Amino acid sequence: MQQWANWQLVPESVDNSTPDPSDDRTRADQLTELLQRAIFTGELAPGDKLSEPELALRFGVGRGSMREALHRLEGMRLVERRPRQGARVAEVGQAELIALYDVREALEGMAGRLAAQSMADEDIAKVRHLLEEHEQREDVQADTGYFQEAGPADFHFRIVEGSGNAELIAMVDQLSHRVQMFRYRSSHLEHRPLRALKEHSNILDAIEARDGELAELLIRRHIRAARQSIEAAMAADARERG
């Protein structure tokens, strides 16, 4: 089991004799977020074994909370269970990358086109401000990283939300957890951060100009470029492993 020095959790009694369902649910939320981030960043690598007792001991929590967190991650397809092997971080390879990004390209491209038609000027201005904040980040300026947490701080989330299509938003959300693993890797590839920020700005320009066709085209190119960068990095890793 790795030693994750930067992981922190509010202390919890492991006495499960009188469990509080409300507290257990809150604890499971925290554990899910911590483990999810560890998977995204690679601290927990594909194929790593996830021992429920060891993890519960590591965080000083009851096994019920840890069991719930692992169950949620399994539902997100970030964790998988194998016969006689228990829970492990899900394996993700080139085939899954291509499949996920093909779907992502189509759905988010559609979202860009719809956002150009329906996104309010006020919301476009808020996304513009978000990109200005991204530009000020030290890792972005150094061109070493541009990882966006899921939710309102994420440019792609804002555009999908701006599409105004509830079915589309739900479909993208369903893919988001597995996509996030690849996005973290893409955001730290050499010379990718500044280029990605510029591509985001160009996409927003097209949406602001109400040019849905161009917005869709630029999003598709942006996602395809990210996928190609990840593929190249995965190939390089495979060569190093020999």
C-alpha atoms as an extended CHARMM CRD file, in Angstrom:
* protein
*
       242  EXT
         1         1  MET       CA              0.0000000000        0.0000000000        0.0000000000  PROA      1               0.0000000000
         2         2  GLN       CA              1.3970000000        3.3960000000       -0.9370000000  PROA      2               0.0000000000
         3         3  GLN       CA              1.9220000000        6.1380000000        1.6450000000  PROA      3               0.0000000000
         4         4  TRP       CA             -0.1180000000        9.1430000000        0.5200000000  PROA      4               0.0000000000
         5         5  ALA       CA              1.3450000000       11.8710000000        2.6850000000  PROA      5               0.0000000000
         6         6  ASN       CA             -0.8220000000       14.6270000000        1.2450000000  PROA      6               0.0000000000
         7         7  TRP       CA             -4.1340000000       12.8410000000        1.7670000000  PROA      7               0.0000000000
         8         8  GLN       CA             -6.1110000000       14.1210000000        4.7080000000  PROA      8               0.0000000000
         9         9  LEU       CA             -9.4420000000       13.2180000000        6.1970000000  PROA      9               0.0000000000
        10        10  VAL       CA            -11.2900000000       14.5110000000        9.2370000000  PROA      10              0.0000000000
        11        11  PRO       CA            -10.7150000000       11.9600000000       12.0290000000  PROA      11              0.0000000000
        12        12  GLU       CA            -13.4980000000        9.4390000000       12.5940000000  PROA      12              0.0000000000
        13        13  SER       CA            -14.0600000000        6.8800000000       15.2860000000  PROA      13              0.0000000000
        14        14  VAL       CA            -13.8910000000        3.3460000000       13.9320000000  PROA      14              0.0000000000
        15        15  ASP       CA            -16.3600000000        2.1440000000       16.5780000000  PROA      15              0.0000000000
        16        16  ASN       CA            -19.2390000000        0.9060000000       14.4400000000  PROA      16              0.0000000000
        17        17  SER       CA            -21.4470000000       -0.2390000000       17.3180000000  PROA      17              0.0000000000
        18        18  THR       CA            -23.7820000000        2.7410000000       16.9390000000  PROA      18              0.0000000000
        19        19  PRO       CA            -23.3260000000        3.9460000000       13.3750000000  PROA      19              0.0000000000
        20        20  ASP       CA            -24.8030000000        7.2560000000       12.3170000000  PROA      20              0.0000000000
        21        21  PRO       CA            -26.1340000000        6.8810000000        8.7300000000  PROA      21              0.0000000000
        22        22  SER       CA            -25.7710000000       10.6080000000        8.1010000000  PROA      22              0.0000000000
        23        23  ASP       CA            -22.1330000000       10.6780000000        9.2310000000  PROA      23              0.0000000000
        24        24  ASP       CA            -21.3710000000        7.4970000000        7.2910000000  PROA      24              0.0000000000
        25        25  ARG       CA            -22.7360000000        9.0330000000        4.0910000000  PROA      25              0.0000000000
        26        26  THR       CA            -20.6550000000       12.1740000000        4.5830000000  PROA      26              0.0000000000
        27        27  ARG       CA            -17.5680000000       10.0770000000        5.2720000000  PROA      27              0.0000000000
        28        28  ALA       CA            -18.1730000000        8.0160000000        2.1400000000  PROA      28              0.0000000000
        29        29  ASP       CA            -18.4380000000       11.2370000000        0.1260000000  PROA      29              0.0000000000
        30        30  GLN       CA            -15.0230000000       12.3710000000        1.3770000000  PROA      30              0.0000000000
        31        31  LEU       CA            -13.4060000000        9.0020000000        0.7850000000  PROA      31              0.0000000000
        32        32  THR       CA            -14.8430000000        8.7800000000       -2.7140000000  PROA      32              0.0000000000
        33        33  GLU       CA            -13.4250000000       12.2000000000       -3.6140000000  PROA      33              0.0000000000
        34        34  LEU       CA             -9.9800000000       11.3770000000       -2.1890000000  PROA      34              0.0000000000
        35        35  LEU       CA             -9.7160000000        8.0160000000       -3.9200000000  PROA      35              0.0000000000
        36        36  GLN       CA            -11.1240000000        9.4480000000       -7.1370000000  PROA      36              0.0000000000
        37        37  ARG       CA             -8.4630000000       12.1430000000       -7.2160000000  PROA      37              0.0000000000
        38        38  ALA       CA             -5.7270000000        9.6230000000       -6.4530000000  PROA      38              0.0000000000
        39        39  ILE       CA             -6.8640000000        7.6010000000       -9.4710000000  PROA      39              0.0000000000
        40        40  PHE       CA             -6.9890000000       10.7000000000      -11.6850000000  PROA      40              0.0000000000
        41        41  THR       CA             -3.4790000000       11.7980000000      -10.7030000000  PROA      41              0.0000000000
        42        42  GLY       CA             -1.9700000000        8.3330000000      -10.9660000000  PROA      42              0.0000000000
        43        43  GLU       CA             -1.1660000000        7.9820000000       -7.2530000000  PROA      43              0.0000000000
        44        44  LEU       CA             -3.3630000000        4.9220000000       -7.6020000000  PROA      44              0.0000000000
        45        45  ALA       CA             -2.3710000000        3.3630000000      -10.9110000000  PROA      45              0.0000000000
        46        46  PRO       CA             -4.4550000000        1.1060000000      -13.1670000000  PROA      46              0.0000000000
        47        47  GLY       CA             -4.3970000000       -2.4000000000      -11.7480000000  PROA      47              0.0000000000
        48        48  ASP       CA             -3.4650000000       -1.3450000000       -8.1760000000  PROA      48              0.0000000000
        49        49  LYS       CA             -5.1380000000       -3.5110000000       -5.5610000000  PROA      49              0.0000000000
        50        50  LEU       CA             -7.5760000000       -1.7250000000       -3.2460000000  PROA      50              0.0000000000
        51        51  SER       CA             -7.7440000000       -3.5320000000        0.0730000000  PROA      51              0.0000000000
        52        52  GLU       CA            -10.7920000000       -2.4140000000        2.0330000000  PROA      52              0.0000000000
        53        53  PRO       CA             -9.2560000000       -3.2360000000        5.4650000000  PROA      53              0.0000000000
        54        54  GLU       CA             -5.9210000000       -1.5730000000        4.6420000000  PROA      54              0.0000000000
        55        55  LEU       CA             -7.5410000000        1.5570000000        3.2610000000  PROA      55              0.0000000000
        56        56  ALA       CA             -9.9000000000        1.8080000000        6.2320000000  PROA      56              0.0000000000
        57        57  LEU       CA             -6.9110000000        1.5420000000        8.5850000000  PROA      57              0.0000000000
        58        58  ARG       CA             -4.9270000000        4.0670000000        6.5370000000  PROA      58              0.0000000000
        59        59  PHE       CA             -7.6510000000        6.6910000000        6.8840000000  PROA      59              0.0000000000
        60        60  GLY       CA             -8.8480000000        5.7140000000       10.3330000000  PROA      60              0.0000000000
        61        61  VAL       CA            -12.4170000000        5.1020000000        9.1780000000  PROA      61              0.0000000000
        62        62  GLY       CA            -14.9570000000        2.3550000000        9.5610000000  PROA      62              0.0000000000
        63        63  ARG       CA            -14.9990000000       -0.3610000000        6.9190000000  PROA      63              0.0000000000
        64        64  GLY       CA            -18.6160000000        0.4560000000        6.1110000000  PROA      64              0.0000000000
        65        65  SER       CA            -17.6330000000        3.9290000000        4.8910000000  PROA      65              0.0000000000
        66        66  MET       CA            -14.7530000000        2.5370000000        2.8390000000  PROA      66              0.0000000000
        67        67  ARG       CA            -16.9510000000       -0.2050000000        1.3750000000  PROA      67              0.0000000000
        68        68  GLU       CA            -19.4810000000        2.4270000000        0.2690000000  PROA      68              0.0000000000
        69        69  ALA       CA            -16.7620000000        4.5840000000       -1.3140000000  PROA      69              0.0000000000
        70        70  LEU       CA            -15.3560000000        1.6490000000       -3.2860000000  PROA      70              0.0000000000
        71        71  HSD       CA            -18.8600000000        0.6910000000       -4.3710000000  PROA      71              0.0000000000
        72        72  ARG       CA            -19.4070000000        4.1990000000       -5.7290000000  PROA      72              0.0000000000
        73        73  LEU       CA            -16.1150000000        4.1390000000       -7.5920000000  PROA      73              0.0000000000
        74        74  GLU       CA            -17.1010000000        0.7980000000       -9.0670000000  PROA      74              0.0000000000
        75        75  GLY       CA            -20.3170000000        2.4040000000      -10.2910000000  PROA      75              0.0000000000
        76        76  MET       CA            -18.2190000000        5.1110000000      -11.9560000000  PROA      76              0.0000000000
        77        77  ARG       CA            -16.1770000000        2.3150000000      -13.5860000000  PROA      77              0.0000000000
        78        78  LEU       CA            -13.0070000000        3.6270000000      -11.9490000000  PROA      78              0.0000000000
        79        79  VAL       CA            -12.7480000000        0.4620000000       -9.8560000000  PROA      79              0.0000000000
        80        80  GLU       CA            -13.3650000000       -3.1070000000      -10.9620000000  PROA      80              0.0000000000
        81        81  ARG       CA            -13.7040000000       -6.3680000000       -9.0710000000  PROA      81              0.0000000000
        82        82  ARG       CA            -12.1140000000       -9.5560000000      -10.3400000000  PROA      82              0.0000000000
        83        83  PRO       CA            -12.9280000000      -13.1070000000       -9.2150000000  PROA      83              0.0000000000
        84        84  ARG       CA            -10.7200000000      -14.1000000000       -6.2570000000  PROA      84              0.0000000000
        85        85  GLN       CA             -8.7080000000      -10.8630000000       -6.6130000000  PROA      85              0.0000000000
        86        86  GLY       CA            -10.9510000000       -8.2600000000       -5.0150000000  PROA      86              0.0000000000
        87        87  ALA       CA            -11.1520000000       -4.5910000000       -5.9760000000  PROA      87              0.0000000000
        88        88  ARG       CA             -8.5640000000       -2.9460000000       -8.2100000000  PROA      88              0.0000000000
        89        89  VAL       CA             -8.2020000000        0.3490000000      -10.0280000000  PROA      89              0.0000000000
        90        90  ALA       CA             -9.7380000000       -0.1630000000      -13.4590000000  PROA      90              0.0000000000
        91        91  GLU       CA             -7.3600000000       -0.8740000000      -16.3140000000  PROA      91              0.0000000000
        92        92  VAL       CA             -7.5190000000        1.7240000000      -19.0870000000  PROA      92              0.0000000000
        93        93  GLY       CA             -5.7900000000        1.2220000000      -22.4000000000  PROA      93              0.0000000000
        94        94  GLN       CA             -5.5540000000        2.6890000000      -25.8510000000  PROA      94              0.0000000000
        95        95  ALA       CA             -8.7370000000        1.0120000000      -27.0900000000  PROA      95              0.0000000000
        96        96  GLU       CA            -10.7890000000        2.5530000000      -24.2750000000  PROA      96              0.0000000000
        97        97  LEU       CA             -9.1050000000        5.9190000000      -24.8250000000  PROA      97              0.0000000000
        98        98  ILE       CA            -10.1040000000        5.9470000000      -28.4880000000  PROA      98              0.0000000000
        99        99  ALA       CA            -13.6510000000        4.7950000000      -27.7700000000  PROA      99              0.0000000000
       100       100  LEU       CA            -14.1980000000        7.3480000000      -25.0060000000  PROA      100             0.0000000000
       101       101  TYR       CA            -12.7250000000       10.2320000000      -26.9550000000  PROA      101             0.0000000000
       102       102  ASP       CA            -14.6830000000        9.4170000000      -30.0970000000  PROA      102             0.0000000000
       103       103  VAL       CA            -17.8780000000        9.7020000000      -28.0700000000  PROA      103             0.0000000000
       104       104  ARG       CA            -16.6200000000       12.7390000000      -26.1700000000  PROA      104             0.0000000000
       105       105  GLU       CA            -15.7070000000       14.5100000000      -29.4070000000  PROA      105             0.0000000000
       106       106  ALA       CA            -19.1790000000       13.9720000000      -30.8440000000  PROA      106             0.0000000000
       107       107  LEU       CA            -21.1030000000       14.9430000000      -27.7020000000  PROA      107             0.0000000000
       108       108  GLU       CA            -19.0450000000       17.9820000000      -26.7380000000  PROA      108             0.0000000000
       109       109  GLY       CA            -18.9200000000       19.1370000000      -30.3450000000  PROA      109             0.0000000000
       110       110  MET       CA            -22.7170000000       19.0980000000      -30.3520000000  PROA      110             0.0000000000
       111       111  ALA       CA            -22.7060000000       20.9630000000      -27.0310000000  PROA      111             0.0000000000
       112       112  GLY       CA            -20.5730000000       23.7260000000      -28.5450000000  PROA      112             0.0000000000
       113       113  ARG       CA            -22.9470000000       24.1210000000      -31.4610000000  PROA      113             0.0000000000
       114       114  LEU       CA            -25.9760000000       24.2980000000      -29.1650000000  PROA      114             0.0000000000
       115       115  ALA       CA            -24.2050000000       26.6940000000      -26.7750000000  PROA      115             0.0000000000
       116       116  ALA       CA            -23.5960000000       29.0930000000      -29.6770000000  PROA      116             0.0000000000
       117       117  GLN       CA            -27.3530000000       29.1090000000      -30.2310000000  PROA      117             0.0000000000
       118       118  SER       CA            -28.6240000000       29.3480000000      -26.6760000000  PROA      118             0.0000000000
       119       119  MET       CA            -25.9340000000       30.3990000000      -24.1960000000  PROA      119             0.0000000000
       120       120  ALA       CA            -26.7180000000       33.7460000000      -22.5720000000  PROA      120             0.0000000000
       121       121  ASP       CA            -24.2950000000       36.6380000000      -23.0620000000  PROA      121             0.0000000000
       122       122  GLU       CA            -23.9100000000       36.8560000000      -19.2930000000  PROA      122             0.0000000000
       123       123  ASP       CA            -22.8610000000       33.2140000000      -19.0880000000  PROA      123             0.0000000000
       124       124  ILE       CA            -20.3890000000       33.6320000000      -21.9390000000  PROA      124             0.0000000000
       125       125  ALA       CA            -18.8440000000       36.5510000000      -20.0520000000  PROA      125             0.0000000000
       126       126  LYS       CA            -18.4990000000       34.3750000000      -16.9490000000  PROA      126             0.0000000000
       127       127  VAL       CA            -16.6640000000       31.7100000000      -18.9670000000  PROA      127             0.0000000000
       128       128  ARG       CA            -14.3980000000       34.4130000000      -20.3860000000  PROA      128             0.0000000000
       129       129  HSD       CA            -13.5610000000       35.4410000000      -16.8200000000  PROA      129             0.0000000000
       130       130  LEU       CA            -12.9030000000       31.7850000000      -15.9590000000  PROA      130             0.0000000000
       131       131  LEU       CA            -10.3570000000       31.5310000000      -18.7800000000  PROA      131             0.0000000000
       132       132  GLU       CA             -8.6710000000       34.7030000000      -17.5370000000  PROA      132             0.0000000000
       133       133  GLU       CA             -8.3210000000       33.0370000000      -14.1350000000  PROA      133             0.0000000000
       134       134  HSD       CA             -6.8960000000       29.9190000000      -15.7690000000  PROA      134             0.0000000000
       135       135  GLU       CA             -4.3620000000       32.0390000000      -17.6200000000  PROA      135             0.0000000000
       136       136  GLN       CA             -3.0190000000       33.4020000000      -14.3150000000  PROA      136             0.0000000000
       137       137  ARG       CA             -2.2500000000       29.9790000000      -12.9010000000  PROA      137             0.0000000000
       138       138  GLU       CA              1.4630000000       29.3770000000      -12.3490000000  PROA      138             0.0000000000
       139       139  ASP       CA              1.4350000000       25.9310000000      -13.9240000000  PROA      139             0.0000000000
       140       140  VAL       CA             -0.3280000000       27.2400000000      -17.0250000000  PROA      140             0.0000000000
       141       141  GLN       CA              2.0640000000       30.1680000000      -17.4080000000  PROA      141             0.0000000000
       142       142  ALA       CA              4.9850000000       27.7600000000      -17.0610000000  PROA      142             0.0000000000
       143       143  ASP       CA              3.2990000000       25.4680000000      -19.6250000000  PROA      143             0.0000000000
       144       144  THR       CA              3.6270000000       22.5290000000      -17.2330000000  PROA      144             0.0000000000
       145       145  GLY       CA              0.0270000000       21.7970000000      -16.2920000000  PROA      145             0.0000000000
       146       146  TYR       CA             -3.6020000000       22.7340000000      -16.9020000000  PROA      146             0.0000000000
       147       147  PHE       CA             -5.7830000000       20.2920000000      -14.9930000000  PROA      147             0.0000000000
       148       148  GLN       CA             -9.3370000000       21.4640000000      -14.3260000000  PROA      148             0.0000000000
       149       149  GLU       CA            -11.3240000000       19.9770000000      -11.4760000000  PROA      149             0.0000000000
       150       150  ALA       CA            -14.7150000000       18.6190000000      -12.4810000000  PROA      150             0.0000000000
       151       151  GLY       CA            -17.5730000000       21.0880000000      -12.1300000000  PROA      151             0.0000000000
       152       152  PRO       CA            -17.9860000000       24.8480000000      -12.6020000000  PROA      152             0.0000000000
       153       153  ALA       CA            -14.2160000000       25.4840000000      -12.6580000000  PROA      153             0.0000000000
       154       154  ASP       CA            -13.9330000000       23.3540000000      -15.8050000000  PROA      154             0.0000000000
       155       155  PHE       CA            -14.2570000000       25.0830000000      -19.1920000000  PROA      155             0.0000000000
       156       156  HSD       CA            -15.7530000000       21.9920000000      -20.8200000000  PROA      156             0.0000000000
       157       157  PHE       CA            -18.3530000000       21.6470000000      -18.0760000000  PROA      157             0.0000000000
       158       158  ARG       CA            -19.4570000000       25.2370000000      -18.6490000000  PROA      158             0.0000000000
       159       159  ILE       CA            -19.8700000000       24.7210000000      -22.4080000000  PROA      159             0.0000000000
       160       160  VAL       CA            -21.8130000000       21.4860000000      -22.0030000000  PROA      160             0.0000000000
       161       161  GLU       CA            -24.0110000000       23.1700000000      -19.4070000000  PROA      161             0.0000000000
       162       162  GLY       CA            -24.4380000000       26.1210000000      -21.7760000000  PROA      162             0.0000000000
       163       163  SER       CA            -25.9280000000       23.8110000000      -24.3980000000  PROA      163             0.0000000000
       164       164  GLY       CA            -29.1520000000       23.8210000000      -22.3920000000  PROA      164             0.0000000000
       165       165  ASN       CA            -29.8440000000       20.2110000000      -23.4360000000  PROA      165             0.0000000000
       166       166  ALA       CA            -30.5560000000       18.1080000000      -20.3400000000  PROA      166             0.0000000000
       167       167  GLU       CA            -30.1410000000       14.7710000000      -22.1260000000  PROA      167             0.0000000000
       168       168  LEU       CA            -26.7900000000       15.7780000000      -23.5600000000  PROA      168             0.0000000000
       169       169  ILE       CA            -25.5800000000       17.0600000000      -20.2020000000  PROA      169             0.0000000000
       170       170  ALA       CA            -26.5080000000       13.7380000000      -18.5530000000  PROA      170             0.0000000000
       171       171  MET       CA            -24.7070000000       11.7190000000      -21.2470000000  PROA      171             0.0000000000
       172       172  VAL       CA            -21.5080000000       13.7500000000      -20.9060000000  PROA      172             0.0000000000
       173       173  ASP       CA            -21.6760000000       13.4530000000      -17.1090000000  PROA      173             0.0000000000
       174       174  GLN       CA            -21.8950000000        9.6740000000      -17.4060000000  PROA      174             0.0000000000
       175       175  LEU       CA            -18.5900000000        9.6160000000      -19.2660000000  PROA      175             0.0000000000
       176       176  SER       CA            -16.8600000000       12.2840000000      -17.2110000000  PROA      176             0.0000000000
       177       177  HSD       CA            -15.3020000000       10.1140000000      -14.5010000000  PROA      177             0.0000000000
       178       178  ARG       CA            -13.3450000000        7.8560000000      -16.8580000000  PROA      178             0.0000000000
       179       179  VAL       CA            -12.5130000000       10.7370000000      -19.2030000000  PROA      179             0.0000000000
       180       180  GLN       CA            -11.0510000000       12.6520000000      -16.2670000000  PROA      180             0.0000000000
       181       181  MET       CA             -8.2570000000       10.0760000000      -15.9010000000  PROA      181             0.0000000000
       182       182  PHE       CA             -7.0940000000       10.7970000000      -19.4200000000  PROA      182             0.0000000000
       183       183  ARG       CA             -7.6450000000       14.5500000000      -19.0920000000  PROA      183             0.0000000000
       184       184  TYR       CA             -5.2890000000       14.7170000000      -16.1080000000  PROA      184             0.0000000000
       185       185  ARG       CA             -2.5680000000       13.0750000000      -18.1350000000  PROA      185             0.0000000000
       186       186  SER       CA             -3.1670000000       15.2960000000      -21.1600000000  PROA      186             0.0000000000
       187       187  SER       CA             -3.0450000000       18.4380000000      -19.0220000000  PROA      187             0.0000000000
       188       188  HSD       CA              0.5640000000       17.7170000000      -18.0060000000  PROA      188             0.0000000000
       189       189  LEU       CA              2.0320000000       16.7900000000      -21.3760000000  PROA      189             0.0000000000
       190       190  GLU       CA              4.8270000000       18.9600000000      -22.7040000000  PROA      190             0.0000000000
       191       191  HSD       CA              3.6550000000       22.1320000000      -24.4900000000  PROA      191             0.0000000000
       192       192  ARG       CA             -0.0050000000       21.1000000000      -24.1780000000  PROA      192             0.0000000000
       193       193  PRO       CA             -1.2660000000       23.5040000000      -21.4210000000  PROA      193             0.0000000000
       194       194  LEU       CA             -0.8110000000       26.8390000000      -23.2060000000  PROA      194             0.0000000000
       195       195  ARG       CA             -2.0230000000       25.3850000000      -26.4840000000  PROA      195             0.0000000000
       196       196  ALA       CA             -5.1390000000       24.0200000000      -24.7710000000  PROA      196             0.0000000000
       197       197  LEU       CA             -5.8640000000       27.3920000000      -23.1730000000  PROA      197             0.0000000000
       198       198  LYS       CA             -5.6070000000       29.1070000000      -26.5570000000  PROA      198             0.0000000000
       199       199  GLU       CA             -7.9390000000       26.5110000000      -28.0680000000  PROA      199             0.0000000000
       200       200  HSD       CA            -10.4490000000       27.1580000000      -25.2710000000  PROA      200             0.0000000000
       201       201  SER       CA            -10.3470000000       30.8770000000      -26.0380000000  PROA      201             0.0000000000
       202       202  ASN       CA            -10.9290000000       30.2730000000      -29.7530000000  PROA      202             0.0000000000
       203       203  ILE       CA            -13.8930000000       28.0260000000      -28.9860000000  PROA      203             0.0000000000
       204       204  LEU       CA            -15.4320000000       30.6810000000      -26.7650000000  PROA      204             0.0000000000
       205       205  ASP       CA            -14.8740000000       33.3000000000      -29.4860000000  PROA      205             0.0000000000
       206       206  ALA       CA            -16.9120000000       31.1630000000      -31.8810000000  PROA      206             0.0000000000
       207       207  ILE       CA            -19.6930000000       30.7120000000      -29.3320000000  PROA      207             0.0000000000
       208       208  GLU       CA            -19.7580000000       34.4360000000      -28.6300000000  PROA      208             0.0000000000
       209       209  ALA       CA            -19.9760000000       35.0980000000      -32.3800000000  PROA      209             0.0000000000
       210       210  ARG       CA            -22.9350000000       32.6710000000      -32.4920000000  PROA      210             0.0000000000
       211       211  ASP       CA            -21.1180000000       30.5270000000      -35.0300000000  PROA      211             0.0000000000
       212       212  GLY       CA            -22.2540000000       27.0630000000      -33.9900000000  PROA      212             0.0000000000
       213       213  GLU       CA            -20.6270000000       25.2880000000      -36.9130000000  PROA      213             0.0000000000
       214       214  LEU       CA            -17.2250000000       26.7550000000      -36.0940000000  PROA      214             0.0000000000
       215       215  ALA       CA            -17.6210000000       26.1030000000      -32.3650000000  PROA      215             0.0000000000
       216       216  GLU       CA            -18.3580000000       22.4410000000      -33.0310000000  PROA      216             0.0000000000
       217       217  LEU       CA            -15.4150000000       22.1230000000      -35.4080000000  PROA      217             0.0000000000
       218       218  LEU       CA            -12.9890000000       23.7250000000      -32.9370000000  PROA      218             0.0000000000
       219       219  ILE       CA            -14.1370000000       21.5460000000      -30.0380000000  PROA      219             0.0000000000
       220       220  ARG       CA            -13.7710000000       18.4150000000      -32.1350000000  PROA      220             0.0000000000
       221       221  ARG       CA            -10.2440000000       19.4350000000      -33.1540000000  PROA      221             0.0000000000
       222       222  HSD       CA             -9.3790000000       20.3030000000      -29.5570000000  PROA      222             0.0000000000
       223       223  ILE       CA            -10.5070000000       16.9400000000      -28.1670000000  PROA      223             0.0000000000
       224       224  ARG       CA             -8.9110000000       15.0360000000      -31.0440000000  PROA      224             0.0000000000
       225       225  ALA       CA             -5.5810000000       16.8010000000      -30.4180000000  PROA      225             0.0000000000
       226       226  ALA       CA             -5.7340000000       15.8870000000      -26.7370000000  PROA      226             0.0000000000
       227       227  ARG       CA             -6.4320000000       12.2520000000      -27.5890000000  PROA      227             0.0000000000
       228       228  GLN       CA             -3.5160000000       12.1210000000      -30.0360000000  PROA      228             0.0000000000
       229       229  SER       CA             -1.1860000000       13.5910000000      -27.4090000000  PROA      229             0.0000000000
       230       230  ILE       CA             -2.2340000000       10.9670000000      -24.8730000000  PROA      230             0.0000000000
       231       231  GLU       CA             -1.8600000000        8.1720000000      -27.4280000000  PROA      231             0.0000000000
       232       232  ALA       CA              1.6870000000        9.3270000000      -28.1680000000  PROA      232             0.0000000000
       233       233  ALA       CA              2.5250000000        9.4120000000      -24.4530000000  PROA      233             0.0000000000
       234       234  MET       CA              1.0630000000        5.9300000000      -23.9180000000  PROA      234             0.0000000000
       235       235  ALA       CA              3.0890000000        4.6000000000      -26.8310000000  PROA      235             0.0000000000
       236       236  ALA       CA              6.2490000000        6.1560000000      -25.4060000000  PROA      236             0.0000000000
       237       237  ASP       CA              5.5650000000        4.5750000000      -21.9990000000  PROA      237             0.0000000000
       238       238  ALA       CA              5.0750000000        1.1900000000      -23.6520000000  PROA      238             0.0000000000
       239       239  ARG       CA              8.4260000000        1.4990000000      -25.4420000000  PROA      239             0.0000000000
       240       240  GLU       CA             10.1670000000        2.3970000000      -22.1830000000  PROA      240             0.0000000000
       241       241  ARG       CA              8.7180000000       -0.6520000000      -20.4670000000  PROA      241             0.0000000000
       242       242  GLY       CA             10.0840000000       -2.6680000000      -23.3650000000  PROA      242             0.0000000000
